[in-house]
C-alpha atoms as an extended CHARMM CRD file, in Angstrom:
* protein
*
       193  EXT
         1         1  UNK       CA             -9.3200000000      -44.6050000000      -71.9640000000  PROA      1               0.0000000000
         2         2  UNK       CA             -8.3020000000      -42.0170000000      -74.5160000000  PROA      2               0.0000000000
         3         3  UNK       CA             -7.6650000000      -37.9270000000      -73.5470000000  PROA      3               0.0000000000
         4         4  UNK       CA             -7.8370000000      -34.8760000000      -75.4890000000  PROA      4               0.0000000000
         5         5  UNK       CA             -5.8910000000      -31.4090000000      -75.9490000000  PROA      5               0.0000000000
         6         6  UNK       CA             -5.8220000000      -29.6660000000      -72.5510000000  PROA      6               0.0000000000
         7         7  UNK       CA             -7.6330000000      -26.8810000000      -74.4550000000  PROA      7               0.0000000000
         8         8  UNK       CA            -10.5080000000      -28.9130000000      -75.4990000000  PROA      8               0.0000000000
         9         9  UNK       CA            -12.6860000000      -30.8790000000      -73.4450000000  PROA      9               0.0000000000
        10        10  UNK       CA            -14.9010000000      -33.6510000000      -74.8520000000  PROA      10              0.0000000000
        11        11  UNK       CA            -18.5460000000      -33.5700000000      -74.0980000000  PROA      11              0.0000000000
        12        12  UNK       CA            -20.9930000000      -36.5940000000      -74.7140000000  PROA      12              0.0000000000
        13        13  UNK       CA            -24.1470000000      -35.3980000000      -76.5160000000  PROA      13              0.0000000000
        14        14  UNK       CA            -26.9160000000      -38.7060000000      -76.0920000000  PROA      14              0.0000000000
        15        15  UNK       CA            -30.1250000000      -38.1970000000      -77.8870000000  PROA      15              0.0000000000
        16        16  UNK       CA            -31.9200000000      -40.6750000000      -79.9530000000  PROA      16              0.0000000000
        17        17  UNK       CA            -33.0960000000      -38.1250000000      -82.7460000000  PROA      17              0.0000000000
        18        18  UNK       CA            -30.5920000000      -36.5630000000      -85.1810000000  PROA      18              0.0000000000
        19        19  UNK       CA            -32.4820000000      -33.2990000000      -85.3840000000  PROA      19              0.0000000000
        20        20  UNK       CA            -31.8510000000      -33.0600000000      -81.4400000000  PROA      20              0.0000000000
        21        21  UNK       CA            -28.0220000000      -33.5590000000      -81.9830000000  PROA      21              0.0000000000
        22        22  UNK       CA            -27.7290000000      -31.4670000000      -84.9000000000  PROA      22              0.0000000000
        23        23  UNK       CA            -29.5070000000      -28.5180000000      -82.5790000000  PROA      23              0.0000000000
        24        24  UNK       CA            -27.0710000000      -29.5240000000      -79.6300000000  PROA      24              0.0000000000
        25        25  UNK       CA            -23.8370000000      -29.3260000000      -82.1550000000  PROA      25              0.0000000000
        26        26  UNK       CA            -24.7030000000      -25.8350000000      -83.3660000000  PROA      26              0.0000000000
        27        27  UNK       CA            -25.6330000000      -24.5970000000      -79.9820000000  PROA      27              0.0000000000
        28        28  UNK       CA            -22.0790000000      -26.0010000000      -78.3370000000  PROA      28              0.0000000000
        29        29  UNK       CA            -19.9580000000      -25.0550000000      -81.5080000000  PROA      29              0.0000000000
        30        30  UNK       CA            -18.8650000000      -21.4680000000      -80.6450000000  PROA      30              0.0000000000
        31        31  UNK       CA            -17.4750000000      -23.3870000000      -77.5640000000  PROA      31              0.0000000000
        32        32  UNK       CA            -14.7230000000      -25.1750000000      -80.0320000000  PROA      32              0.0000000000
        33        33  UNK       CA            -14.9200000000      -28.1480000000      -77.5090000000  PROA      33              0.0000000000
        34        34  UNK       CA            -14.9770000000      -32.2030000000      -78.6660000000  PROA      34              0.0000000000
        35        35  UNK       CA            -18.3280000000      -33.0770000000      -79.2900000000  PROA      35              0.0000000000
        36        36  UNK       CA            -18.7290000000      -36.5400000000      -78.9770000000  PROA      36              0.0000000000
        37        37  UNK       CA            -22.6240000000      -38.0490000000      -80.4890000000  PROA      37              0.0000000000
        38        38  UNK       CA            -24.2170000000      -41.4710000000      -78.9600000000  PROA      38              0.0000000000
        39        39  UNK       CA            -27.8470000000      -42.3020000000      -79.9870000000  PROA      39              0.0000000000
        40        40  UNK       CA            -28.7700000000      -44.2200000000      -76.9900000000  PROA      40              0.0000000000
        41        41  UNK       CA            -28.1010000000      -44.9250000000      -73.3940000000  PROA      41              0.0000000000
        42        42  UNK       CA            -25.7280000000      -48.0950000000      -74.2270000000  PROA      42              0.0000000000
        43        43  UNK       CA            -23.6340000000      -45.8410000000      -76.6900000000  PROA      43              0.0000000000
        44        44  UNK       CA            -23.1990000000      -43.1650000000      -73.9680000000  PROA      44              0.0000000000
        45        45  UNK       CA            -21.8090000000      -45.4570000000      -71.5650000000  PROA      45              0.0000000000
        46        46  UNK       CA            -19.5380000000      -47.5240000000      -74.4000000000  PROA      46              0.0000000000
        47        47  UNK       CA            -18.2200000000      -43.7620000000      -75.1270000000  PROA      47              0.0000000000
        48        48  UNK       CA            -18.0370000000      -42.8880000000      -71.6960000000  PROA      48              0.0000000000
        49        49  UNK       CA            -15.7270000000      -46.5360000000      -70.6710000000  PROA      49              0.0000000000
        50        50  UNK       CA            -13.6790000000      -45.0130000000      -74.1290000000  PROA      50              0.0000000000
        51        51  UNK       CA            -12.2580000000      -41.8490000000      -72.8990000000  PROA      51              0.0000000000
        52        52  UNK       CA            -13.0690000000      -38.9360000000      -70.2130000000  PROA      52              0.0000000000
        53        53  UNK       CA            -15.8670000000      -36.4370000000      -70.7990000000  PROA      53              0.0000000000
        54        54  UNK       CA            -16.5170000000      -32.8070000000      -69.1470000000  PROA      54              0.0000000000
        55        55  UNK       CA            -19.5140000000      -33.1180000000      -69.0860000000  PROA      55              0.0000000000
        56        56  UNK       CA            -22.8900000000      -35.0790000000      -70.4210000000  PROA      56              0.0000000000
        57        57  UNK       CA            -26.1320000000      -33.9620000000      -71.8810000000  PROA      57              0.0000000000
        58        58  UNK       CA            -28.3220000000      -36.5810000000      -71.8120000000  PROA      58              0.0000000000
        59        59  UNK       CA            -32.0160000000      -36.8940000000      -73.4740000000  PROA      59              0.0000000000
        60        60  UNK       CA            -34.2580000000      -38.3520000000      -71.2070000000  PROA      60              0.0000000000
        61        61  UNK       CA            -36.7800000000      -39.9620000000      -73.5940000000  PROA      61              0.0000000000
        62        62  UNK       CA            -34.7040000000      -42.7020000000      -75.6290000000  PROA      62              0.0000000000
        63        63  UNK       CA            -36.3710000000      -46.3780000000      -76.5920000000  PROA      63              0.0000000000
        64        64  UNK       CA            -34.0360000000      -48.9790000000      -74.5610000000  PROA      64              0.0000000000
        65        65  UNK       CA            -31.9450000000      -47.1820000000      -71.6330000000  PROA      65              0.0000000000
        66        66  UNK       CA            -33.7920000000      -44.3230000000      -71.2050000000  PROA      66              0.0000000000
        67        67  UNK       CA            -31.7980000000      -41.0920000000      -69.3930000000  PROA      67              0.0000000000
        68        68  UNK       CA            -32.6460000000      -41.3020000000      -66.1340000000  PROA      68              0.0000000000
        69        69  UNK       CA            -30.9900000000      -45.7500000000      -66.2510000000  PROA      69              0.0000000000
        70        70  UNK       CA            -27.9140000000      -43.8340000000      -68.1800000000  PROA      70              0.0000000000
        71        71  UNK       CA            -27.6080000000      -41.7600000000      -65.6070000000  PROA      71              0.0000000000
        72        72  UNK       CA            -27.8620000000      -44.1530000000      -62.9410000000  PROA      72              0.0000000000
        73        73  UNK       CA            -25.6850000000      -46.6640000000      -64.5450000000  PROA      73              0.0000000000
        74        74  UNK       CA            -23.1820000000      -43.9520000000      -65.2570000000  PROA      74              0.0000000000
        75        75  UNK       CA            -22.6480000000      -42.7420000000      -61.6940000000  PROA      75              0.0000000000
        76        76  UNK       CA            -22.8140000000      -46.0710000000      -60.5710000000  PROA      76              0.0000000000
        77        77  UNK       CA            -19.5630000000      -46.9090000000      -62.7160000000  PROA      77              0.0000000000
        78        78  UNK       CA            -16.3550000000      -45.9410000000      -60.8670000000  PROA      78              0.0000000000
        79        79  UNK       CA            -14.6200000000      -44.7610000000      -64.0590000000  PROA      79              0.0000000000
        80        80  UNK       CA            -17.6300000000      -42.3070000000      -64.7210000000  PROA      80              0.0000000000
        81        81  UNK       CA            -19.4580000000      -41.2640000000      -61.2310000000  PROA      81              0.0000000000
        82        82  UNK       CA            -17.7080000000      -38.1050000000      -61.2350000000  PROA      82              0.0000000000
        83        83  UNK       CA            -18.7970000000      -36.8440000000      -64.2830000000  PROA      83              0.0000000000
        84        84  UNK       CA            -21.4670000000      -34.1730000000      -64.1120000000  PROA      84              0.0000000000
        85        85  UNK       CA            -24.8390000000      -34.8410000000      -66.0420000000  PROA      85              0.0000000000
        86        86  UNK       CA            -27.2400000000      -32.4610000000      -67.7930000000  PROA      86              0.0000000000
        87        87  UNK       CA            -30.4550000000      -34.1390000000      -68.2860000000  PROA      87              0.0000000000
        88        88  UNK       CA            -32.5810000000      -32.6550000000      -71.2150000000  PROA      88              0.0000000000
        89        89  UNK       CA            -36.1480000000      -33.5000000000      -71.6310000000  PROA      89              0.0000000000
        90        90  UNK       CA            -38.8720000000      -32.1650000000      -73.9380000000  PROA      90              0.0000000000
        91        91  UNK       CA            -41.5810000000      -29.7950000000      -73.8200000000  PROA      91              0.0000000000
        92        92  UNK       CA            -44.0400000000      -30.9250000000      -71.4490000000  PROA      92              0.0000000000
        93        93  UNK       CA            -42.0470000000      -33.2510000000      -69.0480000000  PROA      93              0.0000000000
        94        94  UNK       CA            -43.6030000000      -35.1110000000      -66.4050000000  PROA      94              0.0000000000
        95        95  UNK       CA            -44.0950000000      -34.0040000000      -62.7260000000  PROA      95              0.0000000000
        96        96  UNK       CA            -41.2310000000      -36.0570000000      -61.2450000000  PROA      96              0.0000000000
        97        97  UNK       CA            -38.8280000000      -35.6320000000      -63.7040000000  PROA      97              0.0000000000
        98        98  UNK       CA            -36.7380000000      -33.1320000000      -62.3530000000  PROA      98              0.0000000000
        99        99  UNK       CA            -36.7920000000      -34.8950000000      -59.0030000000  PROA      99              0.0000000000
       100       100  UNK       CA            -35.8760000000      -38.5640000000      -60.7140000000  PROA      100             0.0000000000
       101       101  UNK       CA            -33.4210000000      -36.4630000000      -62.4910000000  PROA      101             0.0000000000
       102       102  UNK       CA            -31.9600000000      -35.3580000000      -59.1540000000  PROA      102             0.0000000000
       103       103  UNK       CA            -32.5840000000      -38.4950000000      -57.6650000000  PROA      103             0.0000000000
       104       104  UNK       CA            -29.9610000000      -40.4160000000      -59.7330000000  PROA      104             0.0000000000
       105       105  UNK       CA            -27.1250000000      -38.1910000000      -59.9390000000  PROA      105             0.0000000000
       106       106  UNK       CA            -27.7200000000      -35.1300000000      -62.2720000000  PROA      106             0.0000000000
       107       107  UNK       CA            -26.0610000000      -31.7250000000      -61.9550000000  PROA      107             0.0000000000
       108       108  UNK       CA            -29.0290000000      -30.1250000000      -63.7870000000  PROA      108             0.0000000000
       109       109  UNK       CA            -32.3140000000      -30.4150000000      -65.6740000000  PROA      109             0.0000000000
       110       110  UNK       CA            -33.5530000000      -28.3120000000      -69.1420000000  PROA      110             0.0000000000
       111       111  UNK       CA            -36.3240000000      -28.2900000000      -70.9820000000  PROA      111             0.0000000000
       112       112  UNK       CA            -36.2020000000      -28.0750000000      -74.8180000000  PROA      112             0.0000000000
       113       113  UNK       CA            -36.5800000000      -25.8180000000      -76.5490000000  PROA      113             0.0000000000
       114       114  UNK       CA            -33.0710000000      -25.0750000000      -75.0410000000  PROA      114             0.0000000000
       115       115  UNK       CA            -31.9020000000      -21.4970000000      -74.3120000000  PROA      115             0.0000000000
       116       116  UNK       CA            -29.1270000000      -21.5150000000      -76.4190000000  PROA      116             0.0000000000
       117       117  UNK       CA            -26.9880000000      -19.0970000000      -74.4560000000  PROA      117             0.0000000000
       118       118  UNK       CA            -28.2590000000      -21.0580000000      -70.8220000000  PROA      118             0.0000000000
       119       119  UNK       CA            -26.5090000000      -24.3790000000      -72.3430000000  PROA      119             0.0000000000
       120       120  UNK       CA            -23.5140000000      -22.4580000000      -73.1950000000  PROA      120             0.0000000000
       121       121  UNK       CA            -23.1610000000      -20.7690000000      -69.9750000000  PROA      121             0.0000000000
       122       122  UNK       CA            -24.4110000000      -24.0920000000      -68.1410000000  PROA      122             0.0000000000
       123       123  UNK       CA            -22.0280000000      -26.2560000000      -70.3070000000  PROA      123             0.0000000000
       124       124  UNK       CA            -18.8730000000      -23.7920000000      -69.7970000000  PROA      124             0.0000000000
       125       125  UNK       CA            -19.0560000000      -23.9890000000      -65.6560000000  PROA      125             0.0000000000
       126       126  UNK       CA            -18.0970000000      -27.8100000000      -65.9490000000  PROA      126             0.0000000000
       127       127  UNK       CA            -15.8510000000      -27.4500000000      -68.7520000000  PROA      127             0.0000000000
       128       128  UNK       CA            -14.2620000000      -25.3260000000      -66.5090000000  PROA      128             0.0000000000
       129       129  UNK       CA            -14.2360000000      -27.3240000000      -63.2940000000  PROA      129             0.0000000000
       130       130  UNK       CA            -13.3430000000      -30.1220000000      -65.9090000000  PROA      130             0.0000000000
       131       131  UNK       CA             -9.6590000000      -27.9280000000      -66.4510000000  PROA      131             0.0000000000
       132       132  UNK       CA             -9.1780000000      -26.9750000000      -63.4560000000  PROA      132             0.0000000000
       133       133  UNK       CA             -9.4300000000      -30.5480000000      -61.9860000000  PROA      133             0.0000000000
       134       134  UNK       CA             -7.3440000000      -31.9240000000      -64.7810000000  PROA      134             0.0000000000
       135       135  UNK       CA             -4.8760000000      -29.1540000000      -63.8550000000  PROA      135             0.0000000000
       136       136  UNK       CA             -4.9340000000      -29.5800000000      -59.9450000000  PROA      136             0.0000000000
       137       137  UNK       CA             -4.3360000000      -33.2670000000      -60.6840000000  PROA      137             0.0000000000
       138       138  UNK       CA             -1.1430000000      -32.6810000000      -63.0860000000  PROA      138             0.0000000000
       139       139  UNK       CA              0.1380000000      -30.4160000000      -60.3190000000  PROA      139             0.0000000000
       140       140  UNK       CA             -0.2970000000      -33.2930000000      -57.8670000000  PROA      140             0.0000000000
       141       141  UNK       CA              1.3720000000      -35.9860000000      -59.6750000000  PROA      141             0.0000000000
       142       142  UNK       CA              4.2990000000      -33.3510000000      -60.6160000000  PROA      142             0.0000000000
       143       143  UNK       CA              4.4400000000      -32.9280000000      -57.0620000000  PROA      143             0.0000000000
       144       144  UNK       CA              4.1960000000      -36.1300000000      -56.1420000000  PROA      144             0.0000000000
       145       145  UNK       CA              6.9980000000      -36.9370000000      -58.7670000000  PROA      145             0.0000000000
       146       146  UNK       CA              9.0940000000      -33.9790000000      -57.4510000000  PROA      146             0.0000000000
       147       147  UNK       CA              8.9350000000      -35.6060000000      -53.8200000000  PROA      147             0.0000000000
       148       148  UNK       CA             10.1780000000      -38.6960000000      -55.0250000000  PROA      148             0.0000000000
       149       149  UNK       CA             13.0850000000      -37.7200000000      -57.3970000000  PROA      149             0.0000000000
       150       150  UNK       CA             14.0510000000      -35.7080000000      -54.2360000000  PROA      150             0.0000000000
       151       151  UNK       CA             13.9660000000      -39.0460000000      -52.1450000000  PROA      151             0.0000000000
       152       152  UNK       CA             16.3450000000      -40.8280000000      -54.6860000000  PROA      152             0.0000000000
       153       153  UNK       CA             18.9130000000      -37.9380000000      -54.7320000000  PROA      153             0.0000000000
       154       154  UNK       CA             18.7890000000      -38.0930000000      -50.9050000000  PROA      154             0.0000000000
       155       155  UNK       CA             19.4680000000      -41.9030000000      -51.2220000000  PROA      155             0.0000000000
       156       156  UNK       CA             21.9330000000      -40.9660000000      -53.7680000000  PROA      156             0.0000000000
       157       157  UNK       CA             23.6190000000      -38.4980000000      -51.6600000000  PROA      157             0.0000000000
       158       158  UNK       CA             23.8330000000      -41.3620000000      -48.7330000000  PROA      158             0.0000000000
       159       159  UNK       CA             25.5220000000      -43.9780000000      -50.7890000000  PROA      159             0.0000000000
       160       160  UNK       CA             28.1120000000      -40.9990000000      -51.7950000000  PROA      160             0.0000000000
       161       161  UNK       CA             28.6370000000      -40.3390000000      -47.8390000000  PROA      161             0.0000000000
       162       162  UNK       CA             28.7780000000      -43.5780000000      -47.4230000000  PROA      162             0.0000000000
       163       163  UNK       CA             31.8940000000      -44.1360000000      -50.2280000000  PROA      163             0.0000000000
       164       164  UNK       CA             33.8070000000      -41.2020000000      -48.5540000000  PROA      164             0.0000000000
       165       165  UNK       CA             33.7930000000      -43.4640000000      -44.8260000000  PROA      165             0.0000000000
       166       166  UNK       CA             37.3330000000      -44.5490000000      -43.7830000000  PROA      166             0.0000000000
       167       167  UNK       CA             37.7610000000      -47.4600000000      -43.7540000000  PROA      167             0.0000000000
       168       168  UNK       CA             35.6430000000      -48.3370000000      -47.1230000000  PROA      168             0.0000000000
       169       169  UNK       CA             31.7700000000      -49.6770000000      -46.4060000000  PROA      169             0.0000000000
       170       170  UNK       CA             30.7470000000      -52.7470000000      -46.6050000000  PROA      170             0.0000000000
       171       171  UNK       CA             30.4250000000      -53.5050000000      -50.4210000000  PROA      171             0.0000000000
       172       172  UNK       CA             27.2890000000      -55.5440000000      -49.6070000000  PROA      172             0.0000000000
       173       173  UNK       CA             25.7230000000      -52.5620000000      -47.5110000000  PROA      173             0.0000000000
       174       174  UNK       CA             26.7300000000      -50.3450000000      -50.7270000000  PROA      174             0.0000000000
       175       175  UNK       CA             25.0140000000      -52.8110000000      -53.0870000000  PROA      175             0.0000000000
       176       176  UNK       CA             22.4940000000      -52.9500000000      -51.2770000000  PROA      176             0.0000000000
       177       177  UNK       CA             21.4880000000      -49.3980000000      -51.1420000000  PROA      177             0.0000000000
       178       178  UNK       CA             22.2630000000      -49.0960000000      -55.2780000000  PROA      178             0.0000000000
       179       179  UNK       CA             19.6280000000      -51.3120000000      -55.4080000000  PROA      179             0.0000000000
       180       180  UNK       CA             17.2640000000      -49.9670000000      -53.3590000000  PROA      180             0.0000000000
       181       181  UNK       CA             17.8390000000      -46.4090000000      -55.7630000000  PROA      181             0.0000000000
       182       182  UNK       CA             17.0570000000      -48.3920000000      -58.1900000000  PROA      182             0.0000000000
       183       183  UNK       CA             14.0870000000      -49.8630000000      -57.7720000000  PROA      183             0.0000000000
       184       184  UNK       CA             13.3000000000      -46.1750000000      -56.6690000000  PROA      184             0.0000000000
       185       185  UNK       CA             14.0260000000      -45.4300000000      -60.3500000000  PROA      185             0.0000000000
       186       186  UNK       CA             12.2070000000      -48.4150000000      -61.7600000000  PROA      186             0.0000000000
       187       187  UNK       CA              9.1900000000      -47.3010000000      -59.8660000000  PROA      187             0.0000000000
       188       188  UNK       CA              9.2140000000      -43.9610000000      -60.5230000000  PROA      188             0.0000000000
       189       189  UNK       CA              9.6110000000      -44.8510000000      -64.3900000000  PROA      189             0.0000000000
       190       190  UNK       CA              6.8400000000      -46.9180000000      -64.1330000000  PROA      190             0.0000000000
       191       191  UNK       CA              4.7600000000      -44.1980000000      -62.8780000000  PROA      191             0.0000000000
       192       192  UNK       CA              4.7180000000      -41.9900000000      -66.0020000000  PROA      192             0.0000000000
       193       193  UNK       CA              4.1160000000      -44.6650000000      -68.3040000000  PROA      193             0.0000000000
């Protein structure tokens, strides 16, 4: 799965008509986010397995998957369940569509003609709890990185106590804590790989 700039979140823009995704682009532009197009349901979720999105605005009328299996298939999918789902439906939408909507997962439900300055607002809360998620998890692995350098220079530390005994350790009991740093090492370079 592929990431972008901090500064720029992706979002996933599914409608089967251009004329709907050339409205969404120029609406979401002044955002200066990664707009990422799919013209069906089975696009969206090929993106979606491709790389992480803020958010998704999803057309509910599409020939094949229509929005309301992409959205169910999408928050069925570990990978993708967390991310939040606009569903965006035409003029005169059915009864039950907002419920369905609701029913399988999505944060919210429009009607087009969009508001242009409702999507932007609507569309900047998630990008926003899309940052500050992606922040709150950097801060956890740096922590979680932190605690475990500080658990190697502890072990480090020991083996150094260890040297200074009188009489001299047990070169086997010495070995065998260099190797146990080590693989504390190992592991912790396999971490940020």
């Amino acid at each position: 799965m592929t990431t972008v700039a901090p500064d720029q979140c992706p979002i996933l823009l599914v409608d089967d008509m251009e004329e709907n995704l050339v409205a969404l682009e120029a609406v979401l532009g002044p955002l200066h986010q990664k707009l990422v197009r799919a013209r069906s349901g089975e696009e969206a979720l090929k993106a979606m397995l491709r790389q992480d999105f803020a958010v998704v605005l999803l057309d509910v009328v599409m020939p094949g998957m229509d929005g309301f299996e992409t959205a169910a298939t999408i928050k069925r999918l570990d990978q993708t369940k967390d991310v939040p789902i606009i569903l965006v439906t035409g003029v005169n939408p059915e009864a039950d569509y907002a419920y369905r909507g609701y029913s399988v997962g999505a944060a919210d439900f429009l009607t087009k003609p969009v508001d242009p300055w409702m999507l932007r607002t609507k569309v900047g809360i998630f990008l926003d709890l899309y940052r500050k998620t992606r922040r709150l998890a950097a801060a956890a692995e740096e922590r979680v990185s932190g605690e475990r350098l500080t658990d190697i220079a502890q072990k480090l530390a020991g083996i150094e106590l260890l040297l200074r005994d009188t009489p001299p350790p047990d070169p086997a009991v010495v070995a065998d804590r260099v190797a146990e740093v080590t693989r504390s090492v190992e592991s912790l370079r396999g971490d940020g790989e």
